[in-house]
GROMACS .gro file of C-alpha atoms in nm:
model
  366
    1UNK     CA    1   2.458   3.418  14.241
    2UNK     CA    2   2.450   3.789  14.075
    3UNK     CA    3   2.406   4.090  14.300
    4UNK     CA    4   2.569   4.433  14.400
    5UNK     CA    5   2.773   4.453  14.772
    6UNK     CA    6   2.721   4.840  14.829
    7UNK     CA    7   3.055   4.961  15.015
    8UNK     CA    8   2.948   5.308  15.186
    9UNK     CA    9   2.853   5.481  14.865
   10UNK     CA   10   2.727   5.854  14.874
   11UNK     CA   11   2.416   6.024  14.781
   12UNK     CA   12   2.349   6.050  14.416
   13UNK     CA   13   2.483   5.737  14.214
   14UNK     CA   14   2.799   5.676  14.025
   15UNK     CA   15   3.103   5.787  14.218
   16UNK     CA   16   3.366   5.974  14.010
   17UNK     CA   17   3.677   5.793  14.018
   18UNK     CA   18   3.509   5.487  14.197
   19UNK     CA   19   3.652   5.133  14.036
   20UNK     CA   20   3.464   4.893  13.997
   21UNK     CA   21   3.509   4.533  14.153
   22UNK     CA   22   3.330   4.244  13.989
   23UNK     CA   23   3.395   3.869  14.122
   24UNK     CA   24   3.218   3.622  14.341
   25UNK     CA   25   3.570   3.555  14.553
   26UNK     CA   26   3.524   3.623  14.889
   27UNK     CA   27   3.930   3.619  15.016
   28UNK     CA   28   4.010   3.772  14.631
   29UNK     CA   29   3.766   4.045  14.696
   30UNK     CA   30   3.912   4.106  15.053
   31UNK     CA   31   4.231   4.182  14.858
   32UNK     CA   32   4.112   4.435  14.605
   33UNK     CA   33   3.888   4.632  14.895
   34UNK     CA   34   4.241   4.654  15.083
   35UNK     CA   35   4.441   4.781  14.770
   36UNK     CA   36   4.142   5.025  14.680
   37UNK     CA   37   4.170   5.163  15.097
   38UNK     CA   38   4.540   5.173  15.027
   39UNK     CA   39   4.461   5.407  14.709
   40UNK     CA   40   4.189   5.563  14.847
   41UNK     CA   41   3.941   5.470  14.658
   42UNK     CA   42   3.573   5.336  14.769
   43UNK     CA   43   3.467   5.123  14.476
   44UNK     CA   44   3.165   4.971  14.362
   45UNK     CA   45   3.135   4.597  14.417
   46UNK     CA   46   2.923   4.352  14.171
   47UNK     CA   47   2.922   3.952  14.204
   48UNK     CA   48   2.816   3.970  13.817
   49UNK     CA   49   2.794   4.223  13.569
   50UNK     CA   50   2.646   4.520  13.626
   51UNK     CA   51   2.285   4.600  13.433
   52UNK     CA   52   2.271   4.758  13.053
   53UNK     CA   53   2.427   5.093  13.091
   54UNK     CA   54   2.557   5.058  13.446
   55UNK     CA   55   2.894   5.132  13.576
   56UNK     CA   56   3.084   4.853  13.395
   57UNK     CA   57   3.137   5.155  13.107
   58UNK     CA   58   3.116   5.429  13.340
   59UNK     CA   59   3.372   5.248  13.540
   60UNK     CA   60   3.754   5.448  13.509
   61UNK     CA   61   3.850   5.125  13.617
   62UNK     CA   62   3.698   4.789  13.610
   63UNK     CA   63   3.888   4.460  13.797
   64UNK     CA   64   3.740   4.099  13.707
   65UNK     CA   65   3.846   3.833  13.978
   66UNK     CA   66   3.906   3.533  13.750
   67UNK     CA   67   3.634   3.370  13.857
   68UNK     CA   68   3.398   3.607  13.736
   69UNK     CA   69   3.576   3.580  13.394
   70UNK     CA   70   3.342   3.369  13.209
   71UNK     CA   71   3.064   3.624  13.311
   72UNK     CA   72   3.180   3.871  13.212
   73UNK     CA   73   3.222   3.734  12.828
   74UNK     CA   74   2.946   3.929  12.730
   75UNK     CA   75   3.044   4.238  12.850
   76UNK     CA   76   3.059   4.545  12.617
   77UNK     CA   77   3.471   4.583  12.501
   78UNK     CA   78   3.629   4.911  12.685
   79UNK     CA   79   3.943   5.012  12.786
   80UNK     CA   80   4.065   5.001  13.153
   81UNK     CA   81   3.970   4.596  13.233
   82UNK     CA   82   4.245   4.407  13.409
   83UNK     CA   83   4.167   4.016  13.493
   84UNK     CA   84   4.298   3.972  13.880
   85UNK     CA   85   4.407   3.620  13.987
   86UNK     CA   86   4.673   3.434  14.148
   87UNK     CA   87   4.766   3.144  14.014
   88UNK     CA   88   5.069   3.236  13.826
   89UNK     CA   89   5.068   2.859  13.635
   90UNK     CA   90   4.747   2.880  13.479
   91UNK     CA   91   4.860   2.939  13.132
   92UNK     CA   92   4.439   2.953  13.069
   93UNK     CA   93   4.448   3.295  13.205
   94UNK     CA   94   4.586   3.508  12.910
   95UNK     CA   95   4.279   3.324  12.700
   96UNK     CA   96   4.037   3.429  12.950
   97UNK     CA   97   4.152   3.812  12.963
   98UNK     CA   98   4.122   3.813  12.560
   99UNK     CA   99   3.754   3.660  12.559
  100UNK     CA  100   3.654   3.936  12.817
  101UNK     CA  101   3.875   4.247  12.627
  102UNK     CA  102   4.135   4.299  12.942
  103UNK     CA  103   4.422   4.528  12.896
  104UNK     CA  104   4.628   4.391  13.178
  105UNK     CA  105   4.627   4.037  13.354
  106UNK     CA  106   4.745   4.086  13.716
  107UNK     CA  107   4.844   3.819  13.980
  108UNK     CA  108   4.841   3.863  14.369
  109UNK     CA  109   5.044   3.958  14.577
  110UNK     CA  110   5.320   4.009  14.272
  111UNK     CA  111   5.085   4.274  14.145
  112UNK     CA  112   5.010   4.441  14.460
  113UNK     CA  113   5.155   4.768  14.432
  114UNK     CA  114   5.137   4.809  14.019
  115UNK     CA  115   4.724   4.782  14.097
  116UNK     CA  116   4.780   5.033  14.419
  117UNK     CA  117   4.925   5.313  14.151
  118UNK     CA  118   4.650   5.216  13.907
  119UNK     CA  119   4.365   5.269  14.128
  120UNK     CA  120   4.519   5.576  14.259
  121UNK     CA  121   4.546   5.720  13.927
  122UNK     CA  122   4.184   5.707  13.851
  123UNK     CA  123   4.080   5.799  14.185
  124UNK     CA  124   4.235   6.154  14.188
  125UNK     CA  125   4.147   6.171  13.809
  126UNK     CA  126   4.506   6.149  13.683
  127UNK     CA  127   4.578   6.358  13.354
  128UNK     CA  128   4.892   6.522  13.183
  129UNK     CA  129   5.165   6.524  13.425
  130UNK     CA  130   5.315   6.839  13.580
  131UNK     CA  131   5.572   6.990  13.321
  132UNK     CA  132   5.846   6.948  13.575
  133UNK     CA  133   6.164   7.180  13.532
  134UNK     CA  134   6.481   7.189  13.746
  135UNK     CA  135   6.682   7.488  13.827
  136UNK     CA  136   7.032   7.443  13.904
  137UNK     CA  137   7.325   7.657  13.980
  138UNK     CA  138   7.678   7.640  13.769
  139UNK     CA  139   7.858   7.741  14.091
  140UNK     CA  140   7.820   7.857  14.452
  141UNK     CA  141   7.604   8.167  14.413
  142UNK     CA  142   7.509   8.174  14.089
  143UNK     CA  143   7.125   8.230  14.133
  144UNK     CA  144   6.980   7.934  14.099
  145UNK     CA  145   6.755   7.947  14.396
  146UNK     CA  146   6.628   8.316  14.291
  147UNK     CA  147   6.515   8.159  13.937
  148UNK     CA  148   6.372   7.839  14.081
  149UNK     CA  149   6.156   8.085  14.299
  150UNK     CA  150   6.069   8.351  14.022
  151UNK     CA  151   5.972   8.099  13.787
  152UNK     CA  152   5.736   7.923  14.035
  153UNK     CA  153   5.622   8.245  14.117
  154UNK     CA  154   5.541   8.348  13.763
  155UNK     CA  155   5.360   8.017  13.707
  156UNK     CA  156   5.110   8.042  13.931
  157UNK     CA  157   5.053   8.426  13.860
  158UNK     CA  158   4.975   8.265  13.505
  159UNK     CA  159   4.708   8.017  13.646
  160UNK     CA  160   4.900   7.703  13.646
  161UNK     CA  161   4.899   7.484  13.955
  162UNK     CA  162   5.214   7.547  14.083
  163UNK     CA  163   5.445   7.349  14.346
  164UNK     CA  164   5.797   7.437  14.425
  165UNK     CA  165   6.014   7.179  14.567
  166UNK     CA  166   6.369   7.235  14.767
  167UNK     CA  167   6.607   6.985  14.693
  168UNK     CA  168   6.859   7.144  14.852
  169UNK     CA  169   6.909   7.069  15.246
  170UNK     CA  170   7.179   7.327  15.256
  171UNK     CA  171   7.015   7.617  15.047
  172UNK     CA  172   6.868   7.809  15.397
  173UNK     CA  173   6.555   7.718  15.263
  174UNK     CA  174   6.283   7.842  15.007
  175UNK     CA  175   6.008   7.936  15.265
  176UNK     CA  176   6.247   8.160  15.353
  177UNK     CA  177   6.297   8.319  14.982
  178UNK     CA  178   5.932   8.331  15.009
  179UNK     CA  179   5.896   8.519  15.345
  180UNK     CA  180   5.707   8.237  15.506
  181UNK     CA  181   5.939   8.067  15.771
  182UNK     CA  182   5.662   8.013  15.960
  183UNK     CA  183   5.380   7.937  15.786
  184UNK     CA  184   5.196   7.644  15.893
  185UNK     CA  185   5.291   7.308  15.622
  186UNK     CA  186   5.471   7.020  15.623
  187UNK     CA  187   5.818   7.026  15.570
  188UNK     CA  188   6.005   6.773  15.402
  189UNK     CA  189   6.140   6.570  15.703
  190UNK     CA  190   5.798   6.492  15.753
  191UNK     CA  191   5.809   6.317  15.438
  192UNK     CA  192   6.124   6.063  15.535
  193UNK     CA  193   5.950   5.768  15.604
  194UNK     CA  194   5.688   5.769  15.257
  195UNK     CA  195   5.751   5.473  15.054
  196UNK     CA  196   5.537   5.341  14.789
  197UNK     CA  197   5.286   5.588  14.639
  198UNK     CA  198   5.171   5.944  14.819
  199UNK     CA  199   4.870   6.106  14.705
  200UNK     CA  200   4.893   6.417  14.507
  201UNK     CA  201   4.592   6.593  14.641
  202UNK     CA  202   4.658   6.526  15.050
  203UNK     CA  203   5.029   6.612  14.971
  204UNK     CA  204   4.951   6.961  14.773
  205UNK     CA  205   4.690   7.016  15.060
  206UNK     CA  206   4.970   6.932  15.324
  207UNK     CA  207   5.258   7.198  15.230
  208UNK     CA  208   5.296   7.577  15.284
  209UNK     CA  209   5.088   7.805  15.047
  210UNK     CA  210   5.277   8.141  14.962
  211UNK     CA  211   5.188   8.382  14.698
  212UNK     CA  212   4.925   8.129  14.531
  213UNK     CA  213   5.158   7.820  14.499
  214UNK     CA  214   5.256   7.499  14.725
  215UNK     CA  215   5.582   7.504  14.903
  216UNK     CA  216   5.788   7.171  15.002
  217UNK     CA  217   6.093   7.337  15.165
  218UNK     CA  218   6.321   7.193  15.473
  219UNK     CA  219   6.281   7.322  15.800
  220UNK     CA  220   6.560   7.446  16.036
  221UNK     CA  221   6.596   7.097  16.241
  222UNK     CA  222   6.891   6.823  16.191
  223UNK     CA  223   6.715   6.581  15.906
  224UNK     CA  224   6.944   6.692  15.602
  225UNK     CA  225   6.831   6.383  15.370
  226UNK     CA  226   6.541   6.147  15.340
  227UNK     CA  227   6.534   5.800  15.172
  228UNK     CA  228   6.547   5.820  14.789
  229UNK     CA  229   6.217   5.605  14.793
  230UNK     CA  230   6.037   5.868  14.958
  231UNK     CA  231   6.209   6.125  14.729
  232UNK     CA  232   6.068   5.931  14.420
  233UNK     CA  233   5.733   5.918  14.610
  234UNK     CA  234   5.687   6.269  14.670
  235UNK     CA  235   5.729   6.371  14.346
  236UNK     CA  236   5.584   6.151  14.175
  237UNK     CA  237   5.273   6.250  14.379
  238UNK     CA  238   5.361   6.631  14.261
  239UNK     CA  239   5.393   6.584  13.934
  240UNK     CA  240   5.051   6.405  13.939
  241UNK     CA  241   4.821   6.695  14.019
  242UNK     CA  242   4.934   6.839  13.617
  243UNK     CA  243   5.018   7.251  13.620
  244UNK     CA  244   5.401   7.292  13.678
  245UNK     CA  245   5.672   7.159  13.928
  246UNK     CA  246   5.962   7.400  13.980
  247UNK     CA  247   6.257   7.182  14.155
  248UNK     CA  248   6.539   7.421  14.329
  249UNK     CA  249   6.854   7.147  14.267
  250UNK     CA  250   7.172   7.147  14.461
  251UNK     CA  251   7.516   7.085  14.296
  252UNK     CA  252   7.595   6.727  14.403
  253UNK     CA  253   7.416   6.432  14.273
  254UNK     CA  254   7.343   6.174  14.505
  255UNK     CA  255   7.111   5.892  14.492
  256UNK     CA  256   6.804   6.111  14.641
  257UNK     CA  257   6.899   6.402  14.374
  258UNK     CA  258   6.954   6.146  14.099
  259UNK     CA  259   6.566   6.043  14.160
  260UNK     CA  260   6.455   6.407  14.124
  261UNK     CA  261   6.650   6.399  13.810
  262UNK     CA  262   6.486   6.132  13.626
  263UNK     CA  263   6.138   6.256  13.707
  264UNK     CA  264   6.237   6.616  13.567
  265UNK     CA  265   6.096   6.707  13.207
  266UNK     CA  266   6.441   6.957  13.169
  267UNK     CA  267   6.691   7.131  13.368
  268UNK     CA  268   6.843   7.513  13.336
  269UNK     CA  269   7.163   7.534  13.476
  270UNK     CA  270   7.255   7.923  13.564
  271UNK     CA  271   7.588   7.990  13.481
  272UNK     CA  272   7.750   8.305  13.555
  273UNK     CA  273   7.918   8.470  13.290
  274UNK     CA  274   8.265   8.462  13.408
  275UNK     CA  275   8.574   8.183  13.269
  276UNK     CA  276   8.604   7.985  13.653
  277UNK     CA  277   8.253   7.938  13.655
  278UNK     CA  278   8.213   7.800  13.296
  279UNK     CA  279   8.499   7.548  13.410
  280UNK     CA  280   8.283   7.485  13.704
  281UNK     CA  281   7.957   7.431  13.576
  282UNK     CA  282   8.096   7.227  13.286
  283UNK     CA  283   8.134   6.956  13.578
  284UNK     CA  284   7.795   6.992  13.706
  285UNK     CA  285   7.684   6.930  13.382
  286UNK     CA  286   7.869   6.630  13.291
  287UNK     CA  287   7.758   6.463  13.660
  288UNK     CA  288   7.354   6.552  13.611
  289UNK     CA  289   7.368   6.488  13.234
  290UNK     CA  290   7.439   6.139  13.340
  291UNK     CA  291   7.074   6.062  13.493
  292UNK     CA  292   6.923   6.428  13.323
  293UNK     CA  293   6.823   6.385  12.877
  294UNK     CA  294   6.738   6.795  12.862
  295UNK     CA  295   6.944   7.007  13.028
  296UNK     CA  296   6.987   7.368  12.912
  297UNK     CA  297   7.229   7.675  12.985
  298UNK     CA  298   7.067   8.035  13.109
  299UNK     CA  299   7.356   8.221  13.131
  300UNK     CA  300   7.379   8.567  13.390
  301UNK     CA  301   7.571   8.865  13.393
  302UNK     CA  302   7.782   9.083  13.393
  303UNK     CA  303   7.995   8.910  13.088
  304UNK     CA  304   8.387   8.907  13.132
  305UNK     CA  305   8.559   9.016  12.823
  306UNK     CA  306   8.498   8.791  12.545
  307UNK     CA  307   8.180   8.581  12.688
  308UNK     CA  308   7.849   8.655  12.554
  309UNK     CA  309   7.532   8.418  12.648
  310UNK     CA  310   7.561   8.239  12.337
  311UNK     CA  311   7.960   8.151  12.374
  312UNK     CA  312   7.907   8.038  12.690
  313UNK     CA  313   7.677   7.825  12.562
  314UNK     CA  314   7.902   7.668  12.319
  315UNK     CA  315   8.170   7.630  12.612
  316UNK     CA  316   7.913   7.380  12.761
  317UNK     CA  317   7.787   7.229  12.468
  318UNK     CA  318   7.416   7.273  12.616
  319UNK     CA  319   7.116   7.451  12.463
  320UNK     CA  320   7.098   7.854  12.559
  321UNK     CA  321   6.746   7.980  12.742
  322UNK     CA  322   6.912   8.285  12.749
  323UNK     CA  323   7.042   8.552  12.908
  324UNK     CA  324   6.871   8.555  13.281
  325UNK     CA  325   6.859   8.931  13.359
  326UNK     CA  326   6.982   9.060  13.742
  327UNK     CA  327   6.746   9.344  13.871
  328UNK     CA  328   6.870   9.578  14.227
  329UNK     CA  329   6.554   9.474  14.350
  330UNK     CA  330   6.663   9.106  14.426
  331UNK     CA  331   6.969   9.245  14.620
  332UNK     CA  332   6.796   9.265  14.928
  333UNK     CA  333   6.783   8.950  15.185
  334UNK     CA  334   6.549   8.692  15.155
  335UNK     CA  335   6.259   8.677  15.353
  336UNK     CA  336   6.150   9.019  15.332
  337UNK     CA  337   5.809   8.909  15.165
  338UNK     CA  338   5.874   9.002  14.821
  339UNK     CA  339   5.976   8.718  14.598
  340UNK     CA  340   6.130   8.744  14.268
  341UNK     CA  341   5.901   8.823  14.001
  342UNK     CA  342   5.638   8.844  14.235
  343UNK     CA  343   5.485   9.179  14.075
  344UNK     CA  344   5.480   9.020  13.719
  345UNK     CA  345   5.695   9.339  13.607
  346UNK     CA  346   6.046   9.379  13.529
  347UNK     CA  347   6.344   9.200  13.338
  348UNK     CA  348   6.324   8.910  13.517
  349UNK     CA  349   5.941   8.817  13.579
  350UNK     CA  350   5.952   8.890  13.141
  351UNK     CA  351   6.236   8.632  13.105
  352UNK     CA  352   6.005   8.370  13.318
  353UNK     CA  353   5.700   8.428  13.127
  354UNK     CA  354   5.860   8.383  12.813
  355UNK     CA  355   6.031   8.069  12.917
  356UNK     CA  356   5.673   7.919  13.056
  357UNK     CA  357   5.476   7.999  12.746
  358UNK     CA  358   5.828   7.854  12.540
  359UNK     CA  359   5.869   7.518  12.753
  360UNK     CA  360   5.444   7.467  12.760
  361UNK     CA  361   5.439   7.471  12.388
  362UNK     CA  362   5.671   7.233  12.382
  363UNK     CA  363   5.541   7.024  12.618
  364UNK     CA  364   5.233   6.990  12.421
  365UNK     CA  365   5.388   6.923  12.127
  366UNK     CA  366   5.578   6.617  12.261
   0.00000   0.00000   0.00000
């Protein structure tokens, strides 16, 4: 029997991001509809292959049930097929994904959650990743949290997507360095009980939006950690949505920090220019470097006799940024409205912009 099963499908044809489904399988397709609901997706469901020109190449994503596999020999050859079965004995199986051109052959339920990320992926139209760069301080007090929020700041004001993320239970809070306490967004205790995959476009729409970027800051209640599966979820889903991530990273590495670590692209670490604080930083450096392949000095003053940016550099054995400059303006408490950088002029919103256009060359390049 060849036919379509239409699954609530909206005006106007082909839906972008729609997988599509091809196998006569009743309990295998039953499976796959759940996984697609799971990723929300709504695909497009065929018992045999779909007519000359149809959505088996407009498809992001095309799953054959094995039992469809033999129809779909003739199929034009594309990337994006994956052969779905479950009997993980059949040593037929890999034969059967060459003669139709699959990239992947999956098995149920093994597979379950690989295919979940998959569909996901091509239902939100996955690209490059967020460029996704830590900020972390040497010692207490060192300005870490100022940077973290003048470089998000500066991002956005550049046109990138922009999310900043607080890893820091104890920093007081980046809504707060924002002036937006109270504006309406999830906080990350909301978050605690995520596991698997989040998407990126209900999460962005979920958090805080001040001064044209996405905020995922703690609130002011008891929860001072979630699970490091939902931490590894979360951003994950950030660094999805492409643009820039700007992570605001505390000084201890445990196992939730240790998963923002490995998703980061490179880390600054903000070392005061003074001898106690080189000593001090040169231990938070040797605990993230562990988990962390790029991390990178930005050094502020004032300089003690006999540092410069580029000796404390050496001292740590890191890469220099440079020197992070310290304007009167940022003197005054947080939450006054006023961000760092948030004008685009001065010392400091320069040093961000140059870093940004720096880093995104880079990131191209790799």
């Amino acid at each position: 029997m060849t036919g379509t099963v239409t699954h609530d499908p909206p005006p106007g044809g082909n839906r972008p991001g729609a997988p599509l489904i091809v196998t006569e399988d009743t309990a295998l397709l039953d499976d796959l509809l759940r996984l697609c609901a799971a990723a929300g997706a709504t695909p497009e469901v065929h018992h045999g292959l779909p007519g000359p020109r149809g959505s088996w190449e407009a498809a992001p994503l095309v799953l054959v049930g094995d039992d469809a596999a033999r129809r779909a020999r003739g199929a034009p050859r594309r990337q994006g097929v994956v052969l779905v079965g479950r009997d993980q004995d059949d040593p037929g199986v890999w034969r059967r994904a060459v003669e139709i051109g699959a990239d992947h052959v999956l098995m149920l339920p093994d597979g379950e959650q690989w295919l979940v990320d998959r569909i996901a992926d091509v239902a939100e139209g996955v690209g490059r990743p967020a460029l996704t760069v830590g900020v972390i301080g040497g010692r207490g007090g060192a300005g870490a949290s100022t940077l973290a929020c003048a470089l998000a700041v500066t991002s956005a004001r550049e046109g990138l997507r922009t999310l900043l993320v607080d890893a820091d239970p104890l920093g007081g809070g980046l809504d707060v360095a924002l002036g937006g306490e109270t504006a309406k967004g999830l906080r990350w205790p909301a978050f605690a009980s995520s596991h698997g995959r989040v998407g990126g476009g209900a999460l962005e729409e979920s958090l805080p939006e001040l001064h044209s970027l996405r905020v995922l800051s703690w609130d002011r209640g008891d929860c001072l950690s979630v699970p490091p599966r939902a931490v590894r979820a979360v951003l994950a889903a950030a660094r999805r949505g492409g643009g820039a991530v700007v992570v605001d990273l505390p000084r201890r590495v445990d196992e939730g920090v240790a998963e923002v670590l490995a998703q980061l692209d490179l880390a600054l670490l903000v070392v005061p220019a003074e001898l106690r604080a080189v000593a001090a930083a040169g231990r938070v450096a040797s605990a993230v470097g562990m988990v962390l392949r790029d991390l990178r000095v930005a050094v502020r003053g004032p300089y003690a006799p006999g540092l410069d940016d580029h000796e404390v550099a050496r001292l740590l054995g890191l890469p220099l940024v440079g020197d992070v400059p310290v304007e009167p303006a940022l003197q005054r408490p947080y939450g006054t409205g006023r961000p760092p950088g948030v004008t685009g002029r001065g010392p400091l919103a320069r040093f961000c912009r140059e870093f940004w256009e720096r880093a995104l060359v880079e990131a191209r390049a790799a």
